[in-house]
PDB file of N, CA and C in Angstrom:
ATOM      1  N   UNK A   1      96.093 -15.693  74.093  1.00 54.00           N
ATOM      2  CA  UNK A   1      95.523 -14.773  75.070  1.00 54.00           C
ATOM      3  C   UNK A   1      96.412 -13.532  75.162  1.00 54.00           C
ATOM      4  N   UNK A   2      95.874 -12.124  75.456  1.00 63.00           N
ATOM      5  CA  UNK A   2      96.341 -11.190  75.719  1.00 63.00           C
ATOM      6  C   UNK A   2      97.001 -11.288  76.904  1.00 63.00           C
ATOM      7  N   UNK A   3      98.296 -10.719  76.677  1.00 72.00           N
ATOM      8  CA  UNK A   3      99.006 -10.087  78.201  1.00 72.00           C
ATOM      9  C   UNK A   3      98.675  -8.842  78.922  1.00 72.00           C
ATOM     10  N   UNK A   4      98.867  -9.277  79.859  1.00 72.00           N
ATOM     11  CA  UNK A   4      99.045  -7.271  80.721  1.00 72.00           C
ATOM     12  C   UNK A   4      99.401  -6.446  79.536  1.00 72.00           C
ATOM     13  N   UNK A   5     100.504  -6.164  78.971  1.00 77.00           N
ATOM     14  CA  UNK A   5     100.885  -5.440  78.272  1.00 77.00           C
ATOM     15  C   UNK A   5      99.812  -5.097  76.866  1.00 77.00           C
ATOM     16  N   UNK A   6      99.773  -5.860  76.267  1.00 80.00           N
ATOM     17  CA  UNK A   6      98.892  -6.202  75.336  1.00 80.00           C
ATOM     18  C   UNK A   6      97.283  -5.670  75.649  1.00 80.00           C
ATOM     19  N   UNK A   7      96.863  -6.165  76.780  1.00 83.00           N
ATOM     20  CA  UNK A   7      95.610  -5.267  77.570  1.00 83.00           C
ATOM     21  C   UNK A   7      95.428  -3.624  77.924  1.00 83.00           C
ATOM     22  N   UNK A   8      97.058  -3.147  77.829  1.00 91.00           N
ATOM     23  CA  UNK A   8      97.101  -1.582  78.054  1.00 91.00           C
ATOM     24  C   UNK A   8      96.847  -1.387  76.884  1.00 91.00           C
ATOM     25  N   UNK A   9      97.206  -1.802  76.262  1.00 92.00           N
ATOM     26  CA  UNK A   9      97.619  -0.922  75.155  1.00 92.00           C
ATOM     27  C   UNK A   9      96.068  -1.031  74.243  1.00 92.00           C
ATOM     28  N   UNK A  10      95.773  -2.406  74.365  1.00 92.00           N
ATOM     29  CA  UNK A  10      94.005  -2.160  73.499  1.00 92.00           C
ATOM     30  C   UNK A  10      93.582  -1.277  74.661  1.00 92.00           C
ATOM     31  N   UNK A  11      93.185  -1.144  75.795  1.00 94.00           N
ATOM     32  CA  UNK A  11      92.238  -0.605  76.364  1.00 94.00           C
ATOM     33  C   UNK A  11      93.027   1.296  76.238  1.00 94.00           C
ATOM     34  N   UNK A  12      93.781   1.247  76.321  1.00 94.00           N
ATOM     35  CA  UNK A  12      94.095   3.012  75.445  1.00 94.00           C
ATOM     36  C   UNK A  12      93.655   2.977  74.297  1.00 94.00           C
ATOM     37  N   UNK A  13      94.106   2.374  73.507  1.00 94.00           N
ATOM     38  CA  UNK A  13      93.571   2.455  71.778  1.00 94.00           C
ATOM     39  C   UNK A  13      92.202   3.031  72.417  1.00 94.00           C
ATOM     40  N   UNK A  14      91.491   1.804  72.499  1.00 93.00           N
ATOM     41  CA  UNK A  14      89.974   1.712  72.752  1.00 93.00           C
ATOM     42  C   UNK A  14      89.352   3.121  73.652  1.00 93.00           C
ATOM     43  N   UNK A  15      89.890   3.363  74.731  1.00 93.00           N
ATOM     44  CA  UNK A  15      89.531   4.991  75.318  1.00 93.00           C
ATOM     45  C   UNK A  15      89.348   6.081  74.437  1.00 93.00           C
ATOM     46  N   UNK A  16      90.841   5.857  73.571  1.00 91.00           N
ATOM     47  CA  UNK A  16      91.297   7.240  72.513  1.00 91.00           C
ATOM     48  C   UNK A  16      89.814   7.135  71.973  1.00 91.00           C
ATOM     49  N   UNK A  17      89.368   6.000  71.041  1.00 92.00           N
ATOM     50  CA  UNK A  17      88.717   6.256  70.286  1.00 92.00           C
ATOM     51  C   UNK A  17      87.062   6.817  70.621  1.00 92.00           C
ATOM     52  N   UNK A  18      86.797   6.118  71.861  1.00 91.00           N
ATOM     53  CA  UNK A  18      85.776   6.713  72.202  1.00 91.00           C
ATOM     54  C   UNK A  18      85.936   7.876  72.725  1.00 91.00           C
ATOM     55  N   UNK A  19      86.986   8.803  73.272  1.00 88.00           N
ATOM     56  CA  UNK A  19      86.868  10.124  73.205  1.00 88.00           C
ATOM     57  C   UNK A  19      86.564  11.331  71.928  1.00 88.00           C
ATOM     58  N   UNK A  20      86.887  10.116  71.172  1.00 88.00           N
ATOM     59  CA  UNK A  20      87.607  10.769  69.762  1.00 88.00           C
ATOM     60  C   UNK A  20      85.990  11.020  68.947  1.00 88.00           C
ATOM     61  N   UNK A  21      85.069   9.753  69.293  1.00 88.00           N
ATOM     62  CA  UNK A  21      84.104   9.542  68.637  1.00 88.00           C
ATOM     63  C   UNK A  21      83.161  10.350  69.457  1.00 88.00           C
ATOM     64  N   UNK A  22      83.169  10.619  70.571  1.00 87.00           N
ATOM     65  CA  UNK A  22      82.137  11.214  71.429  1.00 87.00           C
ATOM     66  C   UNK A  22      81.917  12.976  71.000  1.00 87.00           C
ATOM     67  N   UNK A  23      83.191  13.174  70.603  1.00 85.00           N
ATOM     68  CA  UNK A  23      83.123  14.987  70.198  1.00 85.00           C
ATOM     69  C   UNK A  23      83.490  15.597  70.897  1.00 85.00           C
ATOM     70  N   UNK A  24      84.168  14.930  72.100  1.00 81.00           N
ATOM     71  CA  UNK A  24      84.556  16.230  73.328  1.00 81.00           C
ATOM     72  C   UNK A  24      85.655  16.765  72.398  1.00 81.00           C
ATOM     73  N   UNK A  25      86.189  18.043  72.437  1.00 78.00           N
ATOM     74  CA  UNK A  25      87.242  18.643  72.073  1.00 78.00           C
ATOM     75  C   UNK A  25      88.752  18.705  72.781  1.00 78.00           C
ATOM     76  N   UNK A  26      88.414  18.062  73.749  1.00 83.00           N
ATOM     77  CA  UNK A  26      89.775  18.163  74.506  1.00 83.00           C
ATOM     78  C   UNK A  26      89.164  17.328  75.633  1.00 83.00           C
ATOM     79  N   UNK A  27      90.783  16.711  76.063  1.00 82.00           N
ATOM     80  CA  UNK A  27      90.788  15.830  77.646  1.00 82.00           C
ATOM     81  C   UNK A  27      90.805  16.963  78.652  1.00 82.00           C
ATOM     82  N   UNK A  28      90.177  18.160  78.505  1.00 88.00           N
ATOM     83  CA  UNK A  28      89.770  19.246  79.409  1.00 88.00           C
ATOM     84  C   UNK A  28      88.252  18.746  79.804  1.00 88.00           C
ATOM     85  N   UNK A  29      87.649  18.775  78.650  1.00 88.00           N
ATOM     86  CA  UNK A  29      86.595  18.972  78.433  1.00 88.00           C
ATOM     87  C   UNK A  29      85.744  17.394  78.877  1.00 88.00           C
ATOM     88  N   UNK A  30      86.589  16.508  78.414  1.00 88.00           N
ATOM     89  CA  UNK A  30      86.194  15.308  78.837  1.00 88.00           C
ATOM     90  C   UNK A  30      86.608  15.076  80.610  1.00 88.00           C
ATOM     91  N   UNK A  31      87.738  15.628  81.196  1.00 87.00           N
ATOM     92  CA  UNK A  31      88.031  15.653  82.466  1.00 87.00           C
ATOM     93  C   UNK A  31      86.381  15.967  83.151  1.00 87.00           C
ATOM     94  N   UNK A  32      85.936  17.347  82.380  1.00 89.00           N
ATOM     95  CA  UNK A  32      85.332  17.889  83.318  1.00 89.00           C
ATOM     96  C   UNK A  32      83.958  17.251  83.518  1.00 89.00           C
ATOM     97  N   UNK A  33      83.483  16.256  82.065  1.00 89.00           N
ATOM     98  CA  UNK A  33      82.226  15.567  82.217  1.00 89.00           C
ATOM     99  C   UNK A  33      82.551  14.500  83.156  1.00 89.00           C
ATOM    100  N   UNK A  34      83.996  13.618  82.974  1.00 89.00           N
ATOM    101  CA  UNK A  34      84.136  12.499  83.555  1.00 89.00           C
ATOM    102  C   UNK A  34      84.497  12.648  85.279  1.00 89.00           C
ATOM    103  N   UNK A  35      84.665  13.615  85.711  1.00 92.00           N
ATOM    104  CA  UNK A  35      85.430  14.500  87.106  1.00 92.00           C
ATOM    105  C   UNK A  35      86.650  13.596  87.259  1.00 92.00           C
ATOM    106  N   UNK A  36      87.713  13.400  86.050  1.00 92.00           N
ATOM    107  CA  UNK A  36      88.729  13.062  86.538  1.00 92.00           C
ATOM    108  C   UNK A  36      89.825  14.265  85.898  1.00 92.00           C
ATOM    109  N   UNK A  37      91.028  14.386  86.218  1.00 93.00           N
ATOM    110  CA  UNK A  37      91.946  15.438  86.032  1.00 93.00           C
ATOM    111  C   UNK A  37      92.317  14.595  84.557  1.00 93.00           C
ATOM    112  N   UNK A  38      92.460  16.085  83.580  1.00 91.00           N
ATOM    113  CA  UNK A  38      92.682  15.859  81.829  1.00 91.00           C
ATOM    114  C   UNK A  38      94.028  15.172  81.801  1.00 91.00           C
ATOM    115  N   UNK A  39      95.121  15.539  82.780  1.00 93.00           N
ATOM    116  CA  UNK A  39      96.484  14.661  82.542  1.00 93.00           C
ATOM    117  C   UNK A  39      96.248  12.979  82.725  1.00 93.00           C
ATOM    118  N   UNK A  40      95.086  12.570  83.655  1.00 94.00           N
ATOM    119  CA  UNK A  40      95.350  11.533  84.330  1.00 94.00           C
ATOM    120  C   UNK A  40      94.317  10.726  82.915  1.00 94.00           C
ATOM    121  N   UNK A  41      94.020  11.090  82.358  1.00 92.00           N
ATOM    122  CA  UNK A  41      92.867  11.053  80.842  1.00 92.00           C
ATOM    123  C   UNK A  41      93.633  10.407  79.954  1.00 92.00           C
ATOM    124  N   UNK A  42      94.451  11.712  79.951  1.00 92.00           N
ATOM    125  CA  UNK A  42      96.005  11.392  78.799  1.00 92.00           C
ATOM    126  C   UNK A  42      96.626  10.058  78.862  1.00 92.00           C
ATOM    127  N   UNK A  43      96.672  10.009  80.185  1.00 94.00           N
ATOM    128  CA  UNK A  43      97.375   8.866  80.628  1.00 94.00           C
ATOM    129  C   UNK A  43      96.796   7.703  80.637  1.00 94.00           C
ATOM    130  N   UNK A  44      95.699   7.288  80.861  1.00 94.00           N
ATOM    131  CA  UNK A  44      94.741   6.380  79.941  1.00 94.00           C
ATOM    132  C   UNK A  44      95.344   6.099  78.796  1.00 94.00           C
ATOM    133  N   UNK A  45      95.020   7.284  77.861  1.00 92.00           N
ATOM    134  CA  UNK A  45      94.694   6.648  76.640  1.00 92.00           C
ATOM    135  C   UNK A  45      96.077   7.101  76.012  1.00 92.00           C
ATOM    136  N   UNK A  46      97.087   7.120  76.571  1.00 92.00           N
ATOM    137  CA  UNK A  46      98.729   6.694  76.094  1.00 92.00           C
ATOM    138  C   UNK A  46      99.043   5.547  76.307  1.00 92.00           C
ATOM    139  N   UNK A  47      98.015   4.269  77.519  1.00 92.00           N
ATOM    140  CA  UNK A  47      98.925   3.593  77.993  1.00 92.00           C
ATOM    141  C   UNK A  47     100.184   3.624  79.053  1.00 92.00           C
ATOM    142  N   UNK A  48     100.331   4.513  79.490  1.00 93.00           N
ATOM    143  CA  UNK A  48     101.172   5.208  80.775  1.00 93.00           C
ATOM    144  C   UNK A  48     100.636   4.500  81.617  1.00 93.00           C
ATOM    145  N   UNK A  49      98.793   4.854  82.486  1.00 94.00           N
ATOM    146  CA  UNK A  49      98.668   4.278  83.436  1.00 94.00           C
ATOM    147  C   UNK A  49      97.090   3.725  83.115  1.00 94.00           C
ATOM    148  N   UNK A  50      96.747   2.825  84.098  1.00 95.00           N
ATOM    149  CA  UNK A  50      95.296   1.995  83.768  1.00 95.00           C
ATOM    150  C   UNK A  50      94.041   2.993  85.133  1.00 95.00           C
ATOM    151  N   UNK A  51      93.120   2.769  84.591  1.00 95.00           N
ATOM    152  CA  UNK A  51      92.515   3.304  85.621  1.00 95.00           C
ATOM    153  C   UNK A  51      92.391   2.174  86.691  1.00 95.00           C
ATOM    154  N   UNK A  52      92.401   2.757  88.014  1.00 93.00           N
ATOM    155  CA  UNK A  52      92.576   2.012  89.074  1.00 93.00           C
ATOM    156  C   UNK A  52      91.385   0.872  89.459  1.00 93.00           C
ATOM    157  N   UNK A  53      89.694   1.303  89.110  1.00 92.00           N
ATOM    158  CA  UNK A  53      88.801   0.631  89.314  1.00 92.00           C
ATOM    159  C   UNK A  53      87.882   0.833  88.255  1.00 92.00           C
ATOM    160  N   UNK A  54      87.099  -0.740  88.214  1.00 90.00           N
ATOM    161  CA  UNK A  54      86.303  -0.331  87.475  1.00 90.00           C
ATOM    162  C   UNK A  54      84.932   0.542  87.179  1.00 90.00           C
ATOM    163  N   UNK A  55      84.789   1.368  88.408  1.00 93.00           N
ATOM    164  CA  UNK A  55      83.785   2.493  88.379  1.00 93.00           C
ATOM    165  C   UNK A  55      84.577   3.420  87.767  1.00 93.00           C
ATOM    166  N   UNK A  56      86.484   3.882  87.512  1.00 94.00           N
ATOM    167  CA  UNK A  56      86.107   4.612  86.901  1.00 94.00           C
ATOM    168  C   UNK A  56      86.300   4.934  85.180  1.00 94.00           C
ATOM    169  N   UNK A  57      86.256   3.649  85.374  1.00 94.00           N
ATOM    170  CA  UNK A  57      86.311   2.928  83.548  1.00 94.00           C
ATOM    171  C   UNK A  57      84.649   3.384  83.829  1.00 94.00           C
ATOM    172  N   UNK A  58      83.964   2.663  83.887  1.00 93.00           N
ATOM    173  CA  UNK A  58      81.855   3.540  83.716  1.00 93.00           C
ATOM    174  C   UNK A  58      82.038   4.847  83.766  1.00 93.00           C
ATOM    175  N   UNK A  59      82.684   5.607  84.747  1.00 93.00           N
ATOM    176  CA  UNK A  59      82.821   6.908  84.771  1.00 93.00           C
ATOM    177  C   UNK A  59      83.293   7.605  83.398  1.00 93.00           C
ATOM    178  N   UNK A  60      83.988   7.160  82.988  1.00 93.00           N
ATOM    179  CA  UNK A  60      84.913   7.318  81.590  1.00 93.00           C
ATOM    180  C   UNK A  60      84.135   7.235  80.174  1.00 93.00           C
ATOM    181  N   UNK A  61      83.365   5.750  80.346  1.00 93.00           N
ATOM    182  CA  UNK A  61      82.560   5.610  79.190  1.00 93.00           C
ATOM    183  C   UNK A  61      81.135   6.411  79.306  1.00 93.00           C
ATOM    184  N   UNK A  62      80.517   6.675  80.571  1.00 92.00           N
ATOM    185  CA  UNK A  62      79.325   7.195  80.441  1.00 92.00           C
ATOM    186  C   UNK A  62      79.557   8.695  80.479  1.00 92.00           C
ATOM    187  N   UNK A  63      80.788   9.803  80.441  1.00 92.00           N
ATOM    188  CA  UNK A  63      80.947  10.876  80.135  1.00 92.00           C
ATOM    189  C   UNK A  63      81.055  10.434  78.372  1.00 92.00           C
ATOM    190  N   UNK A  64      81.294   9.795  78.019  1.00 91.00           N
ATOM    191  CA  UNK A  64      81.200   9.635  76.204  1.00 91.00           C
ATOM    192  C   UNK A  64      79.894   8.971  76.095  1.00 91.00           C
ATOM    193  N   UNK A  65      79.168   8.524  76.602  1.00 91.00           N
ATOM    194  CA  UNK A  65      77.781   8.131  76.273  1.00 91.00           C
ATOM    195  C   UNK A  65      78.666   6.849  75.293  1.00 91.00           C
ATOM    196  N   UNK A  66      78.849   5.717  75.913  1.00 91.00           N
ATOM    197  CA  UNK A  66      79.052   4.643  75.843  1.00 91.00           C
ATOM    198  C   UNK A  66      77.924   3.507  75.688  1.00 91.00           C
ATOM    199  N   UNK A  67      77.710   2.636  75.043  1.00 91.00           N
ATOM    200  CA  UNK A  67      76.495   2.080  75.197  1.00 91.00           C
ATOM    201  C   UNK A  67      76.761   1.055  75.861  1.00 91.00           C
ATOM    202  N   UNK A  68      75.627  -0.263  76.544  1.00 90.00           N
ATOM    203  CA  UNK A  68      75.805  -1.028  77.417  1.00 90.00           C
ATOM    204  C   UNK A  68      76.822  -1.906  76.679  1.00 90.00           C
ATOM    205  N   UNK A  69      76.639  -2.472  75.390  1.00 91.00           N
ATOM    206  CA  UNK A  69      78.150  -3.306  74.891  1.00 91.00           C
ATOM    207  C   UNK A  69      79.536  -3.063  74.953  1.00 91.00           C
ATOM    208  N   UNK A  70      79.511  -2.071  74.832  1.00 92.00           N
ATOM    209  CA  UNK A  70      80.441  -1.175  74.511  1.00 92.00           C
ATOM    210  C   UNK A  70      81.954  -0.485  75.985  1.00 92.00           C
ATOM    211  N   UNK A  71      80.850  -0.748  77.056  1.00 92.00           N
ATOM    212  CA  UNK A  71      81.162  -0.726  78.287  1.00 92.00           C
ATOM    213  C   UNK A  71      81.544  -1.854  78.567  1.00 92.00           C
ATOM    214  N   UNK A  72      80.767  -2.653  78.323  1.00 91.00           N
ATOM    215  CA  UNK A  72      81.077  -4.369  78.674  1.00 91.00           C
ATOM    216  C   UNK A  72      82.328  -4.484  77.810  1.00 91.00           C
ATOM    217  N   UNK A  73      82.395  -4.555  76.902  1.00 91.00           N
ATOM    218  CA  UNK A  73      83.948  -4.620  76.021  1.00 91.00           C
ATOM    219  C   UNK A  73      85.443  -3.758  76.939  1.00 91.00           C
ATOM    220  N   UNK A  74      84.562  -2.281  77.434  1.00 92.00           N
ATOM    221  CA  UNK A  74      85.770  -1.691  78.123  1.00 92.00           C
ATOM    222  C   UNK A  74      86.239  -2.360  79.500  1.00 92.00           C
ATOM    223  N   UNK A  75      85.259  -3.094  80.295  1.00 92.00           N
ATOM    224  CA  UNK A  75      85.387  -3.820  81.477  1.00 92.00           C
ATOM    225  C   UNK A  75      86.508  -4.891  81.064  1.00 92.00           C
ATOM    226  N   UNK A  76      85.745  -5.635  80.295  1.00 91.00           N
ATOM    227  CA  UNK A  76      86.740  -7.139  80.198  1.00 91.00           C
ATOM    228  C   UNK A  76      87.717  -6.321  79.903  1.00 91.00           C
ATOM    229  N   UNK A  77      88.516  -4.878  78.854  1.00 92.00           N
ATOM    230  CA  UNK A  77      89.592  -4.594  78.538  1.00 92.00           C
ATOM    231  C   UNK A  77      90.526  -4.549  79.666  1.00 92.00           C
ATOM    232  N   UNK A  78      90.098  -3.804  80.483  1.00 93.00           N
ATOM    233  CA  UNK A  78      90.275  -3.212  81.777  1.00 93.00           C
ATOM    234  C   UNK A  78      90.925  -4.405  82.462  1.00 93.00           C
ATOM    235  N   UNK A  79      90.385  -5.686  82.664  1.00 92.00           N
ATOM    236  CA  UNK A  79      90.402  -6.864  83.566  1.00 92.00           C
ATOM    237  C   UNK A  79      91.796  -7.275  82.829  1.00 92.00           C
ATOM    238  N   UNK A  80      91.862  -7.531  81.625  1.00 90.00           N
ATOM    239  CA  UNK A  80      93.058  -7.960  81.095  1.00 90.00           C
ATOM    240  C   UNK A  80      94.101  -6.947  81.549  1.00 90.00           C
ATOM    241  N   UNK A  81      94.286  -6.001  81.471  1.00 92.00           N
ATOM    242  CA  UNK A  81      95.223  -4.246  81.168  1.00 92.00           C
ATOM    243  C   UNK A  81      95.493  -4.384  82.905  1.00 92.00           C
ATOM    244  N   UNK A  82      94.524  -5.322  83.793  1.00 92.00           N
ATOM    245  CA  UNK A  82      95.041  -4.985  85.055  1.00 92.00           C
ATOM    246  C   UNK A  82      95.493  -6.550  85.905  1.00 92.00           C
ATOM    247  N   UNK A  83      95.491  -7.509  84.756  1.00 88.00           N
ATOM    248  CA  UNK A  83      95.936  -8.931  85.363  1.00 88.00           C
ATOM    249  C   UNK A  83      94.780  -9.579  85.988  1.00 88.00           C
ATOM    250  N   UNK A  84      93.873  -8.980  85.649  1.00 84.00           N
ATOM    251  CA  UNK A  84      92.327  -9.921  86.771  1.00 84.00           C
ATOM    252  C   UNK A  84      91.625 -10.550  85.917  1.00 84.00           C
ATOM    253  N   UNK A  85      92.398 -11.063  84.307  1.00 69.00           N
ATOM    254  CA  UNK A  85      91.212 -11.522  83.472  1.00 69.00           C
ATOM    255  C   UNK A  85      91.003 -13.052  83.708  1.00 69.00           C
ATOM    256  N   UNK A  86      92.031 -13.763  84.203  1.00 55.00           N
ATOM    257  CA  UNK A  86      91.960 -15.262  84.559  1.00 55.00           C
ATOM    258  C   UNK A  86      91.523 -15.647  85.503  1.00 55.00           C
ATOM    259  N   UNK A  87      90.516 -16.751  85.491  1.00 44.00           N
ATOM    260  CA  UNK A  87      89.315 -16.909  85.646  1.00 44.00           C
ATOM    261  C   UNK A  87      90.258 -17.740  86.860  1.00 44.00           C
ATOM    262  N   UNK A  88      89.290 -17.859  88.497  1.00 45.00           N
ATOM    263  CA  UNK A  88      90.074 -18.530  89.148  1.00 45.00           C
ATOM    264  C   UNK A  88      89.888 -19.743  88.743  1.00 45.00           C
ATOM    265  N   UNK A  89      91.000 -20.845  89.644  1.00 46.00           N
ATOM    266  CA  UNK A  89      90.755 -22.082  89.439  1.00 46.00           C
ATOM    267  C   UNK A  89      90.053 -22.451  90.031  1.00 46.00           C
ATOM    268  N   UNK A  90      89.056 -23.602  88.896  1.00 43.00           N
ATOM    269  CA  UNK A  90      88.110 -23.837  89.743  1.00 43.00           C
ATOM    270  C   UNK A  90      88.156 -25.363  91.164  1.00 43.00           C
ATOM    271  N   UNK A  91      87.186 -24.784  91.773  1.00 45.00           N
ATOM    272  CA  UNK A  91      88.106 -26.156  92.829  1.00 45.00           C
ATOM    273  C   UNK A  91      86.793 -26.905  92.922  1.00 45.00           C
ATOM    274  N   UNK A  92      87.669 -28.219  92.472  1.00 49.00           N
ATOM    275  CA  UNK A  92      86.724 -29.493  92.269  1.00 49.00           C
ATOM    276  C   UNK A  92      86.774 -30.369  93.848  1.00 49.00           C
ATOM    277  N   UNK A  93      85.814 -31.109  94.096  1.00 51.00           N
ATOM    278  CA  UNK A  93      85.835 -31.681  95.363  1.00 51.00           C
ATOM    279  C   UNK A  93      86.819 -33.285  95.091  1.00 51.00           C
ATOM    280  N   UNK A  94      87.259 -33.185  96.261  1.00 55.00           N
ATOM    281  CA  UNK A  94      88.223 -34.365  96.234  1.00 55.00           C
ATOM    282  C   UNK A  94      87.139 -35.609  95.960  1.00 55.00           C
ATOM    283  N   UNK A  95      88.190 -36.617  95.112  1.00 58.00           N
ATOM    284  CA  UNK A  95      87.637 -37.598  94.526  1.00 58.00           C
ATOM    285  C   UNK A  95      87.109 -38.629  95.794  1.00 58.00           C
ATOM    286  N   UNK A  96      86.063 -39.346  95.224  1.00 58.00           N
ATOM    287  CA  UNK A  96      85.230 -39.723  96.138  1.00 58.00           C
ATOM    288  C   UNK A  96      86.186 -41.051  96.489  1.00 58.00           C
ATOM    289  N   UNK A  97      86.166 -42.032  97.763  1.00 55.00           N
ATOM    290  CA  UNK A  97      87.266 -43.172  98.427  1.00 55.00           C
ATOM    291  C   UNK A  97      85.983 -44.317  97.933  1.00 55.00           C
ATOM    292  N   UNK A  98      87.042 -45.127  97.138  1.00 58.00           N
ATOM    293  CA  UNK A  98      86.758 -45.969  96.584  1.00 58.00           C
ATOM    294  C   UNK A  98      85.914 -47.065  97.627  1.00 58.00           C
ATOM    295  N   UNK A  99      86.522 -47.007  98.925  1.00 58.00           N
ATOM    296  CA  UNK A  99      86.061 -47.767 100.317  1.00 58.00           C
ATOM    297  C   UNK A  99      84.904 -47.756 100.472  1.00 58.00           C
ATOM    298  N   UNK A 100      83.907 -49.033 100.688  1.00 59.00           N
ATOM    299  CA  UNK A 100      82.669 -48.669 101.092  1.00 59.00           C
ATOM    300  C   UNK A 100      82.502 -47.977 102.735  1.00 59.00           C
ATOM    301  N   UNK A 101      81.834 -47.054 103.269  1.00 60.00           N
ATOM    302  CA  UNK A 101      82.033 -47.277 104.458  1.00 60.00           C
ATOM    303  C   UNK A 101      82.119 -47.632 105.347  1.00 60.00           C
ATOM    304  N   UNK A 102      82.166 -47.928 106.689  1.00 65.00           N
ATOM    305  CA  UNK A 102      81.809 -48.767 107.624  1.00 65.00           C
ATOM    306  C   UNK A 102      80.891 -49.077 108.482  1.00 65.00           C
ATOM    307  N   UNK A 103      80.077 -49.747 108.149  1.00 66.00           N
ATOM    308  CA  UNK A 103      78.552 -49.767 108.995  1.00 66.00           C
ATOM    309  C   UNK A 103      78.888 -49.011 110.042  1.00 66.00           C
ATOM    310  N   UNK A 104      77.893 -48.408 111.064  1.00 66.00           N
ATOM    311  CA  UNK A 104      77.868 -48.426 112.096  1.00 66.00           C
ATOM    312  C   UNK A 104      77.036 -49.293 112.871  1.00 66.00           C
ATOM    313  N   UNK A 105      77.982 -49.169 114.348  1.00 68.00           N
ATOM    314  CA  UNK A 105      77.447 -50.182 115.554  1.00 68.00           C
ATOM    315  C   UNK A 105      76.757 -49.175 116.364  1.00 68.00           C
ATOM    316  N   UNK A 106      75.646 -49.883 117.188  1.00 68.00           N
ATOM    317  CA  UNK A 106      75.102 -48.899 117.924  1.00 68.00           C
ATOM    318  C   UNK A 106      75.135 -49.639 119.347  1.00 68.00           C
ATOM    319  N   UNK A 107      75.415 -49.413 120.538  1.00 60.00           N
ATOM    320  CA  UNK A 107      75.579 -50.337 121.785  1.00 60.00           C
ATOM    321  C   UNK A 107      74.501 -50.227 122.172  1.00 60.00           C
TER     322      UNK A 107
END
């Protein structure tokens, strides 16, 4: 399994490239479709910092015209890159008492 660390760093790879593939010419230009500031872009897709939620990972992919898989791939990235990919534990009900019960009396 991927680590935190390991999760930044694919989910930058993975940003770069869909900026890269989309045609914007600059993290200006992509800032201004995505309305986030071009440094904080950079910083994405260096791996520096993760985006904080996942609206604005959608925000990100649907200024590149991202397709629905493709988004879904950036989510789960995201979940790993931010420690939320493990699944909780699941909680099983306590094992049933071997005891039959005890009739009840009625007065």
């Amino acid at each position: 399994m991927i680590g935190v660390a390991g999760g930044r760093e694919e989910l930058a790879c993975h940003l770069a490239a869909l900026k890269q593939r989309s045609g914007l010419s600059s993290c200006s230009e992509w800032g201004r479709k995505s309305h986030i500031s071009s440094s904080t872009l950079h910083r994405y897709c260096s791996g520096t910092t993760v985006p904080p939620d996942c609206r604005t990972v959608v925000g990100i992919a649907t200024a590149c015209s991202a397709d629905d898989e493709e988004l879904v791939e950036l989510l789960a990235q995201w979940r790993v890159a931010t420690g939320q990919a493990a699944l909780p534990e699941i909680v099983r009900p306590a094992p049933e008492s071997r005891r039959s019960p005890r009739p009840r009396t009625f007065s």
